[in-house]
Every structure is written in C-alpha cells, then in structure tokens.
Short mmCIF file of C-alpha atoms and ligand atoms in Angstrom, two decimals:
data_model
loop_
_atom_site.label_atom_id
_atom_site.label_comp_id
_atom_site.label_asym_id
_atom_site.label_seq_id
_atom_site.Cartn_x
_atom_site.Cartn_y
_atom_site.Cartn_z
CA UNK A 1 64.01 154.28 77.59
CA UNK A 2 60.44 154.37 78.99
CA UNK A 3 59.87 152.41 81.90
CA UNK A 4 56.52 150.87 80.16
CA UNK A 5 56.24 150.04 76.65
CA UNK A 6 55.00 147.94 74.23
CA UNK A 7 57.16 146.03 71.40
CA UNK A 8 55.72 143.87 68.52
CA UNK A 9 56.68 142.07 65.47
CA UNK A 10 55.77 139.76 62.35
CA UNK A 11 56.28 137.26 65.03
CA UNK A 12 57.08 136.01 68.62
CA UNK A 13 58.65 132.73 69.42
CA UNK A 14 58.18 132.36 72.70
CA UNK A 15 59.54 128.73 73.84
CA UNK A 16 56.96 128.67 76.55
CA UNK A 17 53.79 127.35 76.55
CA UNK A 18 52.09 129.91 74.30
CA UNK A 19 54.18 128.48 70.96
CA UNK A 20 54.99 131.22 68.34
CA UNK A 21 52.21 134.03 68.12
CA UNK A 22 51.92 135.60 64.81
CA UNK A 23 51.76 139.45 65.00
CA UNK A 24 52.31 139.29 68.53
CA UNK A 25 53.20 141.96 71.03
CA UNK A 26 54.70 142.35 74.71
CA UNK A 27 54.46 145.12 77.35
CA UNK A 28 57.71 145.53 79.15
CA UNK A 29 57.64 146.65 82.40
CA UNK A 30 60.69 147.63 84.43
CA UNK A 31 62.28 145.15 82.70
CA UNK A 32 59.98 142.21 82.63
CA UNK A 33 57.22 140.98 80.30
CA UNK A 34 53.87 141.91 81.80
CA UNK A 35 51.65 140.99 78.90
CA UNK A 36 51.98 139.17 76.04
CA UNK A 37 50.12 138.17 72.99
CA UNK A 38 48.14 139.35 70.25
CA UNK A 39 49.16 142.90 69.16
CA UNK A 40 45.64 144.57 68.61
CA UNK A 41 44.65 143.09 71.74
CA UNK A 42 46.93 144.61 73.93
CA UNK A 43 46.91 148.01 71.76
CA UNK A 44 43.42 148.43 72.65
CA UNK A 45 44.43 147.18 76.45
CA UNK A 46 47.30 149.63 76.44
CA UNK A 47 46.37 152.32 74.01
CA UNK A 48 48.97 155.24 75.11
CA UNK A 49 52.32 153.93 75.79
CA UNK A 50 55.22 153.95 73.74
CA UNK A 51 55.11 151.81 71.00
CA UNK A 52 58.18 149.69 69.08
CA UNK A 53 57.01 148.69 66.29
CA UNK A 54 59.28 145.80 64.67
CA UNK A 55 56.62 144.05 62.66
CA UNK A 56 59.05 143.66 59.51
CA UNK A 57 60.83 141.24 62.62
CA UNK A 58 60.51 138.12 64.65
CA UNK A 59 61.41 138.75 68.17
CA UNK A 60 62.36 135.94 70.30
CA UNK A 61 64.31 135.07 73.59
CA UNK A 62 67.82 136.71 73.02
CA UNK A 63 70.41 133.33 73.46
CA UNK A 64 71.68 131.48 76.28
CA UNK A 65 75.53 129.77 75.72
CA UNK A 66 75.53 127.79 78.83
CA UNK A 67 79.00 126.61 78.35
CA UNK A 68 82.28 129.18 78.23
CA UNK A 69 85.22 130.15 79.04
CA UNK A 70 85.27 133.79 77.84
CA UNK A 71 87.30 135.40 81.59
CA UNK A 72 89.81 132.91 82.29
CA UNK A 73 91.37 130.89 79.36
CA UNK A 74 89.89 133.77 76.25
CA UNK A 75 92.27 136.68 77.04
CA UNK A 76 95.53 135.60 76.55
CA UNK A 77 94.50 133.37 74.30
CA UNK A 78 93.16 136.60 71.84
CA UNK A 79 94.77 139.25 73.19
CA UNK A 80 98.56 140.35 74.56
CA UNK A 81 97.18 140.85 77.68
CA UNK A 82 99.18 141.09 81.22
CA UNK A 83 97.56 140.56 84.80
CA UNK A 84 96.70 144.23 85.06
CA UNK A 85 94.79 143.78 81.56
CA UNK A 86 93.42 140.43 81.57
CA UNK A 87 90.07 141.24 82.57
CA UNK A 88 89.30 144.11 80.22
CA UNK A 89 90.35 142.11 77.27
CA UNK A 90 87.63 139.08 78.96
CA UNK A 91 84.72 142.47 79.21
CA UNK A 92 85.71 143.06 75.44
CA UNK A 93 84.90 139.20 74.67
CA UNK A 94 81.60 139.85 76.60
CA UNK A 95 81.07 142.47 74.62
CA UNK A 96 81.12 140.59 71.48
CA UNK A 97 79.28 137.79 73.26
CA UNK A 98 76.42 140.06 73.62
CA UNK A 99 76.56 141.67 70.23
CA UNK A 100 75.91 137.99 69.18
CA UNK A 101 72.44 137.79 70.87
CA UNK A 102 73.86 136.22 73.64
CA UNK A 103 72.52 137.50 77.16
CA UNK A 104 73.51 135.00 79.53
CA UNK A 105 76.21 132.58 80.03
CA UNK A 106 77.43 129.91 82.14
CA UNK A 107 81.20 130.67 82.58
CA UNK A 108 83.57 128.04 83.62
CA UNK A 109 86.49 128.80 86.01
CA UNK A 110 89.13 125.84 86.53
CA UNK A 111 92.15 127.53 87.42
CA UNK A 112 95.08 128.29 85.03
CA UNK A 113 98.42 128.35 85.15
CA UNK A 114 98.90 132.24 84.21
CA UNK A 115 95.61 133.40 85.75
CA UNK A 116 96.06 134.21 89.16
CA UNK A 117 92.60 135.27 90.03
CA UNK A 118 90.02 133.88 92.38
CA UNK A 119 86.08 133.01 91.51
CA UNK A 120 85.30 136.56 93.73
CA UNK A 121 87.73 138.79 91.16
CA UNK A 122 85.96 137.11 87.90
CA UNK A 123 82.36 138.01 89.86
CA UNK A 124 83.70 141.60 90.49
CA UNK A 125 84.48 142.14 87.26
CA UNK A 126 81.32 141.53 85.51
CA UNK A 127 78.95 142.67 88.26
CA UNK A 128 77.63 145.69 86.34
CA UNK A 129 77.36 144.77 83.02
CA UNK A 130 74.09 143.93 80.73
CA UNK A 131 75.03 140.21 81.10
CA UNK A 132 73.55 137.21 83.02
CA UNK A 133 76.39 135.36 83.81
CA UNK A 134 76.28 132.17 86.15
CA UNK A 135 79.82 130.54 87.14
CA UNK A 136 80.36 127.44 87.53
CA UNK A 137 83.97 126.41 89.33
CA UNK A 138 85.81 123.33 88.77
CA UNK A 139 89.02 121.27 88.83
CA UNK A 140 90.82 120.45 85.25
CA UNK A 141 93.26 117.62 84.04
CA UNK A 142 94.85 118.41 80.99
CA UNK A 143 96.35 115.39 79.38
CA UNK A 144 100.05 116.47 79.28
CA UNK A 145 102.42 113.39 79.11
CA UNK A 146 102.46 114.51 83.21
CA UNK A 147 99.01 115.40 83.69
CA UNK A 148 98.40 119.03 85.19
CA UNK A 149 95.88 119.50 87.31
CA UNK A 150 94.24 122.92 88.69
CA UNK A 151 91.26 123.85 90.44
CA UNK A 152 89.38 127.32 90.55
CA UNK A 153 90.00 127.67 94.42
CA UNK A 154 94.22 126.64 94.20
CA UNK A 155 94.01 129.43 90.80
CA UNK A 156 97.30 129.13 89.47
CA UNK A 157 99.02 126.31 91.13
CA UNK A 158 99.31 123.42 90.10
CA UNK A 159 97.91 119.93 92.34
CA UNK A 160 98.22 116.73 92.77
CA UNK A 161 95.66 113.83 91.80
CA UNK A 162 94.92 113.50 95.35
CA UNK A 163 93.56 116.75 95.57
CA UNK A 164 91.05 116.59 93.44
CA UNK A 165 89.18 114.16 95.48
CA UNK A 166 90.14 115.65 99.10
CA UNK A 167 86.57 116.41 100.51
CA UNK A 168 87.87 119.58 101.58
CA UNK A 169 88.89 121.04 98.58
CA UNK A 170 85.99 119.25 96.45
CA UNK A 171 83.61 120.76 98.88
CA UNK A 172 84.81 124.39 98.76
CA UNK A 173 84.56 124.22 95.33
CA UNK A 174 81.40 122.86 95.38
CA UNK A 175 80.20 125.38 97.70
CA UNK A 176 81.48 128.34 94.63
CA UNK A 177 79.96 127.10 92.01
CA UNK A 178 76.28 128.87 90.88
CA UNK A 179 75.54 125.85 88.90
CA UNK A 180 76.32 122.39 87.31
CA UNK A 181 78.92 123.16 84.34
CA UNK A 182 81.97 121.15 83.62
CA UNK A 183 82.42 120.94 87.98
CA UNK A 184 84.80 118.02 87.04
CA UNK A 185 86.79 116.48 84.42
CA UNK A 186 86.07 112.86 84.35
CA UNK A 187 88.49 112.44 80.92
CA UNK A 188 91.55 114.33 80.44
CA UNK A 189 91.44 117.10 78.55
CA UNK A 190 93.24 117.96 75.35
CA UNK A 191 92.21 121.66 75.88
CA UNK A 192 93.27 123.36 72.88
CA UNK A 193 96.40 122.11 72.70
CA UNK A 194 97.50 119.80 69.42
CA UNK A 195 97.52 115.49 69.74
CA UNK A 196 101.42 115.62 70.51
CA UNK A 197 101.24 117.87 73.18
CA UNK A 198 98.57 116.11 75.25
CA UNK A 199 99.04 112.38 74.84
CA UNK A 200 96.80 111.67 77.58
CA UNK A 201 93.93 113.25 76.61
CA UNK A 202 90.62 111.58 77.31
CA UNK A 203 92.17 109.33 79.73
CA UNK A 204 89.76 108.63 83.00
CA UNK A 205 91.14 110.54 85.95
CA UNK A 206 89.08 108.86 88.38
CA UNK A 207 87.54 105.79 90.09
CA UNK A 208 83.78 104.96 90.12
CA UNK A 209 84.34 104.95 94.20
CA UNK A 210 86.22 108.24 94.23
CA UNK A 211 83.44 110.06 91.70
CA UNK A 212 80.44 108.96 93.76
CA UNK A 213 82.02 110.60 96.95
CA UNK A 214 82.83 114.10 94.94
CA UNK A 215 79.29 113.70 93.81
CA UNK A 216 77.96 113.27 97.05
CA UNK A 217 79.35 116.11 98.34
CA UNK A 218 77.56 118.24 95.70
CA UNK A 219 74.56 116.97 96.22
CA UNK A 220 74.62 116.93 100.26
CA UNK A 221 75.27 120.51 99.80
CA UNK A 222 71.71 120.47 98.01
CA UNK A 223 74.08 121.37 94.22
CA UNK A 224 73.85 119.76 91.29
CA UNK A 225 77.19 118.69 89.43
CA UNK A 226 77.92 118.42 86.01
CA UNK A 227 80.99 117.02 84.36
CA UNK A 228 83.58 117.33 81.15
CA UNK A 229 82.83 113.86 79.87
CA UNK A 230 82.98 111.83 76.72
CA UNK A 231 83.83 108.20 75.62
CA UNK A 232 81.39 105.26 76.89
CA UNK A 233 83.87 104.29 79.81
CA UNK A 234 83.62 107.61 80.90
CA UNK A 235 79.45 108.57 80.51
CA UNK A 236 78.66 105.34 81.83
CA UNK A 237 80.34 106.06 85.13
CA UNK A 238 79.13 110.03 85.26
CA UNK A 239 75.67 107.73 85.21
CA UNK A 240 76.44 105.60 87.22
CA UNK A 241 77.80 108.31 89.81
CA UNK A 242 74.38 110.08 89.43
CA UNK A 243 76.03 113.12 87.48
CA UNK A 244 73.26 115.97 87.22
CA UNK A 245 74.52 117.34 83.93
CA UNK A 246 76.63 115.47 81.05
CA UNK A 247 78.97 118.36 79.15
CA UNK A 248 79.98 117.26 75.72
CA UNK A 249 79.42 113.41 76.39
CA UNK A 250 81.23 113.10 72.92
CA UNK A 251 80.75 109.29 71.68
CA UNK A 252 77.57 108.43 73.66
CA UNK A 253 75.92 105.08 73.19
CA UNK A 254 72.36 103.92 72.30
CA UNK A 255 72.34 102.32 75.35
CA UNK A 256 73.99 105.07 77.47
CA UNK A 257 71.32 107.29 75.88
CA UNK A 258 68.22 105.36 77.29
CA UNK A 259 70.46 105.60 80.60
CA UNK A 260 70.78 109.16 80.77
CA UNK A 261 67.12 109.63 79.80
CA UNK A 262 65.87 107.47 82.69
CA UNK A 263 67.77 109.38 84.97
CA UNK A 264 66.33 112.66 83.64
CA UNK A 265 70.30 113.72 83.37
CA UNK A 266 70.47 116.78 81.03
CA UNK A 267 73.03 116.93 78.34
CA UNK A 268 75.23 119.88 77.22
CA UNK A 269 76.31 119.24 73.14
CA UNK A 270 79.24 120.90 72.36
CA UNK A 271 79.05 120.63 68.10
CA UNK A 272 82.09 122.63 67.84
CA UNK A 273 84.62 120.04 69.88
CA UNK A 274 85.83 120.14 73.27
CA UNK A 275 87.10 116.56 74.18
CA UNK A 276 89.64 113.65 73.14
CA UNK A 277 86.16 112.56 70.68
CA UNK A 278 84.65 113.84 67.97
CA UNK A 279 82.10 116.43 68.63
CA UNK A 280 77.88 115.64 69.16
CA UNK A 281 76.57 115.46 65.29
CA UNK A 282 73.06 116.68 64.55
CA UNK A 283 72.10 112.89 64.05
CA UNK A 284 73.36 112.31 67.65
CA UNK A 285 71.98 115.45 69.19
CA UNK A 286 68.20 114.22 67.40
CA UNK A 287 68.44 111.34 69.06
CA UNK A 288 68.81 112.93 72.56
CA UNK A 289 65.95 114.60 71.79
CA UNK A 290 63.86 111.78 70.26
CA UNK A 291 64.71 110.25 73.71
CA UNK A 292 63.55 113.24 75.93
CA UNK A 293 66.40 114.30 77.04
CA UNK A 294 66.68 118.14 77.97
CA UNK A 295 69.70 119.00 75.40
CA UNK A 296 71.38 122.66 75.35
CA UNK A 297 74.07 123.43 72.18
CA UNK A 298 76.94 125.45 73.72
CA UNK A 299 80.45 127.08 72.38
CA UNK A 300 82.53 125.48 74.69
CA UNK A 301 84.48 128.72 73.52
CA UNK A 302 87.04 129.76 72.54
CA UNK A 303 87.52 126.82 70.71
CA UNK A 304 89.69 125.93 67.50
CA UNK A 305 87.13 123.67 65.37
CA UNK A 306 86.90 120.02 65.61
CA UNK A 307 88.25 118.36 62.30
CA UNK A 308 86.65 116.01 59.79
CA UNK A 309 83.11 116.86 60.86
CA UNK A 310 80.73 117.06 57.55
CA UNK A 311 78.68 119.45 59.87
CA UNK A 312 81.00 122.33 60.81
CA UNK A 313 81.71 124.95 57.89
CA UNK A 314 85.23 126.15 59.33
CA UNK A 315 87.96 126.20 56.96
CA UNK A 316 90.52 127.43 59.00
CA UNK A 317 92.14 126.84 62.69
CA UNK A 318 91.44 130.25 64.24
CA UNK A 319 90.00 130.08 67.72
CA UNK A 320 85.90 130.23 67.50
CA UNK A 321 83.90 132.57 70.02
CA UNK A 322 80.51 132.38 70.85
CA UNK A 323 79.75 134.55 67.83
CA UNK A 324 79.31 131.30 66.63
CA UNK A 325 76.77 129.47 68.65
CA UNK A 326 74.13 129.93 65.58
CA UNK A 327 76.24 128.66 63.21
CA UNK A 328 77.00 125.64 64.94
CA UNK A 329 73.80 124.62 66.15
CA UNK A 330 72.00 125.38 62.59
CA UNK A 331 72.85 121.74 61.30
CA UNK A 332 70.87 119.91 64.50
CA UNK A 333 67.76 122.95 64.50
CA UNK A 334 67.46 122.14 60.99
CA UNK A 335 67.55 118.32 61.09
CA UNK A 336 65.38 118.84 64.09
CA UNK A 337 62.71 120.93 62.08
CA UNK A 338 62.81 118.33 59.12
CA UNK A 339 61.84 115.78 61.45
CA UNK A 340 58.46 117.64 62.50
CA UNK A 341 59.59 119.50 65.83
CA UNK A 342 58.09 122.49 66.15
CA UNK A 343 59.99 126.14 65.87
CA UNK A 344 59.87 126.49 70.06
CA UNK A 345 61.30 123.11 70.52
CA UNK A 346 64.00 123.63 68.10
CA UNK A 347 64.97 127.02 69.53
CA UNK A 348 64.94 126.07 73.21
CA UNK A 349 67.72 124.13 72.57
CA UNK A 350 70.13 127.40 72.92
CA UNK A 351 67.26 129.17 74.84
CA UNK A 352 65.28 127.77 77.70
CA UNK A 353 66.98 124.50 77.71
CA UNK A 354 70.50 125.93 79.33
CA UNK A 355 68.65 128.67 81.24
CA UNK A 356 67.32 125.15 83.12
CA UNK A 357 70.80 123.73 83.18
CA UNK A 358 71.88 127.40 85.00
CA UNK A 359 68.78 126.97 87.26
CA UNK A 360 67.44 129.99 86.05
CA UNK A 361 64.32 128.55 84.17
CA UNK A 362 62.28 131.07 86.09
CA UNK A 363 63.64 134.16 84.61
CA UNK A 364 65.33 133.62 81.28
CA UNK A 365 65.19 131.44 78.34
CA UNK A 366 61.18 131.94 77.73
CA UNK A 367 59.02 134.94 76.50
CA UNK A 368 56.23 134.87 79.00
CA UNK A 369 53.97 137.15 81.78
CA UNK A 370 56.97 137.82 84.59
CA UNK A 371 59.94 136.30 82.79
CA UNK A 372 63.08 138.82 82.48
CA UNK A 373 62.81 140.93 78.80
CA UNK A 374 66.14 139.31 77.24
CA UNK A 375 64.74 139.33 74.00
CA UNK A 376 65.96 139.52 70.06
CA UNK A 377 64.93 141.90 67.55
CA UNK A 378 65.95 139.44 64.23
CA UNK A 379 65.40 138.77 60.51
CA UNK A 380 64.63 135.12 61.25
CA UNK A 381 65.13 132.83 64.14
CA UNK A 382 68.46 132.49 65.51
CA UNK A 383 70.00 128.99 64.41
CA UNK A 384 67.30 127.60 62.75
CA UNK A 385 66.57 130.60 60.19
CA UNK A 386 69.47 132.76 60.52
CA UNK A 387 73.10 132.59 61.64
CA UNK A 388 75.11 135.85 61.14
CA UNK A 389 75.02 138.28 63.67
CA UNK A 390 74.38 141.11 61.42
CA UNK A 391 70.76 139.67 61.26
CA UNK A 392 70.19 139.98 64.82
CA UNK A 393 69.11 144.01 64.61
CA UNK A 394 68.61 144.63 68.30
CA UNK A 395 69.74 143.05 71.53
CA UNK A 396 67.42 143.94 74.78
CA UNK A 397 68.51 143.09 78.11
CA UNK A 398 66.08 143.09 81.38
CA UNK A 399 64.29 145.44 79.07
CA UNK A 400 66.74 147.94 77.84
CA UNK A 401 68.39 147.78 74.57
CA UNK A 402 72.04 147.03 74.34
CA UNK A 403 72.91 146.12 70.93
CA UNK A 404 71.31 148.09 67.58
CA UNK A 405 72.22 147.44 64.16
CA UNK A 406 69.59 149.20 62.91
CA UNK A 407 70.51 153.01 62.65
CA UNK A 408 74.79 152.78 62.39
CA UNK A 409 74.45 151.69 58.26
ZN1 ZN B 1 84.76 123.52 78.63
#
C-alpha cells in the first residue's frame, strides 16, 4: 500500500467536531489522517495520488470494545487449548475481533485459576499485531459458596480477602494496569457460571473505608480506576469512593445517575450481561446520556446472554464474542437516534467514547487531521444502520488494510 493516498465515500462520520461530511474524503499519510473533508476539494489539492474510491460506502472510525476478556478467560473457554496453546487460540479470537470492525480493545486480566501467565506474557503476545489493545489488570471475586479470589499479579493462585486490599499488592497492580477497566470487583461476580454455582454473586466484597484507600492508591499513582459494579449499594459507594470509571453499573438509580454525572464519572454499559443484575437497557443507557454522562457499550465478552431482556435477540446459550458489539448496542443507537441525537453522538458511543475511557482520545475513536487511520469501509453505520459483519467491507488499521470482504465472493 502507498504510503500517501486518498480514500472517499458516499459519506464520512467522523465523531469529531466536523459531524458527518457527505461525499467526503481523507488523505492518509503514514498511517494518519492528514486532510479531511470535501472530496473535490482535496482532489484538486491532491490531484496525483492514489485514489480509493468507496463512494457506494460510508466510512467511519473502525470500533472500539473497551471492555474484554478475549486472552485470558476466551481460550479455554472456545477452544481445547493447553498452556503451550492458549495464546494462539486468544490471537485467533483477535482475529475475529478485528474482522468485526473492531481495532482496539481494552482487555481485562484478573488472574485465573488455569492461566498461569503474567500481564508481560499477554503484552508479548499481541505486540505485533494490527490491534490497539490497552490492558487493564485487576483482582476478581467470583461468588462461589467460598468466594475465590485472584489477582492479575498472584495469576493462578488463589488469595485471601485480605489481599485484595494489602497496599502492596493493590499498588503493583495498580502500577500494571494501562487504564481504568474493571481494576476491582466491588460485587461478586457470577462470571459465567449458572445461579447454583455462584450463590454469592453480587455480594459487596468490600468496605467504604477499605475502597477509598485502594482508590487512593490509584490515583496517588496519578491512574484512574474503574470498577465491576452493579446494584445501588454497590454504585453508590464506587461514588462515593471517587471511582473514575463505573463498568456495567447494572441497576443504577435516578438518583445515583445525577451522582455519577456530577462527578463527571464515565460509565461502561455492558447490554449483553456481566453482573448478579440485569444488563443496562437502551431506556437506561438514554438516560445516561440525557444526563451527560460519557457512556461506552462494550462485550464484556465472551459472554453467554443475559436472560429475559426484550432487547437482546439471542435465542440460544452459546458464549457471545465481540462479533457482537453491533448487535447489541443497535437497540440504545436506535432509541438514541429516535430521540433527535445526531449520527456522531450515537456512534461515539462504541467509538470515541471508550477510546476516552482507554485514555487514548488523542489517537483513536475520531476521524480527524492527525488522528490514527482506524477506519471502516461499510454499507451503513455500524450499530445504528448495520449490524452483521459481512457489511463491514474493509477494515484499515493505522492506515493499512487488514480485513476485505470485497474481492473473496
Ligand atoms: Zn468483565
């Protein structure tokens, strides 16, 4: 591929300031967007380099799932994996991830109990491929009858409840983590284990006292921490606490909504599930938005769906991916766009939304002059327009393309 070129199409959503730009074109440089606007403008501007011409398309920033955990818990959940394989089977899962438009990720490691690895093996791993991954590390409580506790920096061993609030520990894996995901588990996890197996699920692991200190020591360490969280008991402390970033906060109040928006606290909607509550509805994720409050829709994958939502269209119990992430934020984008927000709002809720909660607002998640070229070549816009992959013809990453579905038919 051409170092410099220019790409346009029917359209270009942008999510930044300059809204969506009918006919619109970009000049990629080295992998950035130099230019960007009107396509007979920058023709006459640029009038011999290589031209893609995708005007039957709307181009747009490719996707951002800020909330996975494709390395760690995915493999031997999909595949027969061993040690020696588990990581190949997680780079075949990215592989998919990307073939869904998805170019960046925020990848949760909390330690499991047949994963041996540390947070420097999962960064080896990926270090080369077309992906913008950002890792956050944590400690877990699953809500076994005895709860079992982990954390990314004790891998596969099991620890105590004490340990998750020894400064030491807390503050080496504070010091890991690239960026606020589900740091720590305020409820209980049911994981994706069934109601019998983890009684305990969603019950509150820790004082007010003991999550202000663990907080503290994320934020003297200049970090930001976010944390698994749902139920009012629960949110109401993470706020309280001065939590950066809510995950899931399943079951949020009215009241604990004004809260978080006061606070400027961003909020990560899982639609799909996730917690001991019933997963974020499109009513409920509207409201966050009516209110202000920066919102991202994430996977929380792999996931089996949530049941007895009216907004989920799963049948069945299989395990969901991030192929998905369209199809479960379509009911919000859509109830979003009936109620008058525009097309760049609507899409920067899986675009430039969790590229802020990674702390990479600067590079990714917005189609401007000197942002990263992570862009989609579609049919429609993801989520709002369209949700099967197969309409998302070309994937482009830092500029190159790394997914086409337009010449193997
Ligand atoms: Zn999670």
């Amino acid at each position: 591929m051409s170092s410099i070129y220019m790409i346009q199409g029917k359209k270009i959503v942008t999510v930044s300031k300059l809204g969506s730009i009918e006919n619109g074109a970009m000049i990629i440089e080295k992998g950035k967007i130099s230019e960007i606007g009107d396509r007979k403008i920058l023709r006459k501007r640029y009038p011999s380099i290589p031209l893609i011409d995708c005007s039957d398309s709307v181009i747009t920033p490719s996707l951002i799932d800020c909330h996975t955990h494709l390395l760690e818990f995915a493999p031997s959940s999909l595949y027969p994996v061993t040690p020696e394989t588990h990581l190949l089977g997680g780079k075949a899962i990215l592989f998919q991830t990307l073939s869904a438009g998805i170019t960046a990720i925020g990848e949760q490691i909390c330690g499991h109990p047949l994963c041996n690895f540390s947070i420097e093996d999962y960064r080896h791993a990926v270090i080369d491929l077309p992906l913008d991954i950002s890792f956050a590390t944590t400690s877990i409580s699953i809500g076994f009858e005895h709860l079992a506790h982990f954390t990314s920096i004790t891998k596969s061993s099991k620890v105590n409840k004490n340990d998750l609030i020894d400064p030491v520990l807390v503050k080496k894996i504070a010091q890991a983590s690239d960026y606020p995901g589900e740091n720590i588990f305020i409820n209980a996890t049911p994981a994706n284990f069934t109601k019998i197996e983890v009684p305990r699920a969603g019950e509150i692991i820790y004082t007010l006292e003991e999550l202000k200190q663990i907080v503290d020591i994320y934020h003297q360490l200049g970090k930001q921490i976010g944390a698994h969280v749902a139920g009012e008991n629960g949110i109401k402390m993470a706020l309280e606490a001065r939590v950066d970033v809510l995950h899931h906060a399943h079951g949020i109040s009215d009241e604990l909504i004004k809260e978080a928006a006061k606070q400027h606290t961003k909020i990560v909607a899982t639609p799909l599930g996730g917690t001991h509550l019933g997963p974020n509805s499109p009513e409920e994720i509207l409201k966050l938005v009516e209110n202000d409050i920066s919102v991202s829709i994430s996977t929380d994958s792999y996931l089996p769906p949530y049941k007895g939502t009216s907004w989920l269209p799963f049948q069945d119990d299989k395990l969901k991916g991030p192929d998905v992430l369209m199809l479960i934020a379509q009911p919000a984008m859509k109830l979003l766009k009936k109620n008058q927000y525009d097309e760049n709002d609507i899409l920067a809720l899986i675009t430039a939304n969790p590229a802020n909660v990674l702390g990479k607002e600067d590079c990714i998640g917005r189609l401007d002059k000197g942002m990263d070229a992570n862009f989609l070549v579609s049919d429609g816009i993801p989520g709002l327009e369209i949700t099967e992959i197969e309409k998302l013809k070309q994937v482009y990453f830092r500029g190159v393309k790394v997914i086409d579905r337009t010449n193997n038919k």
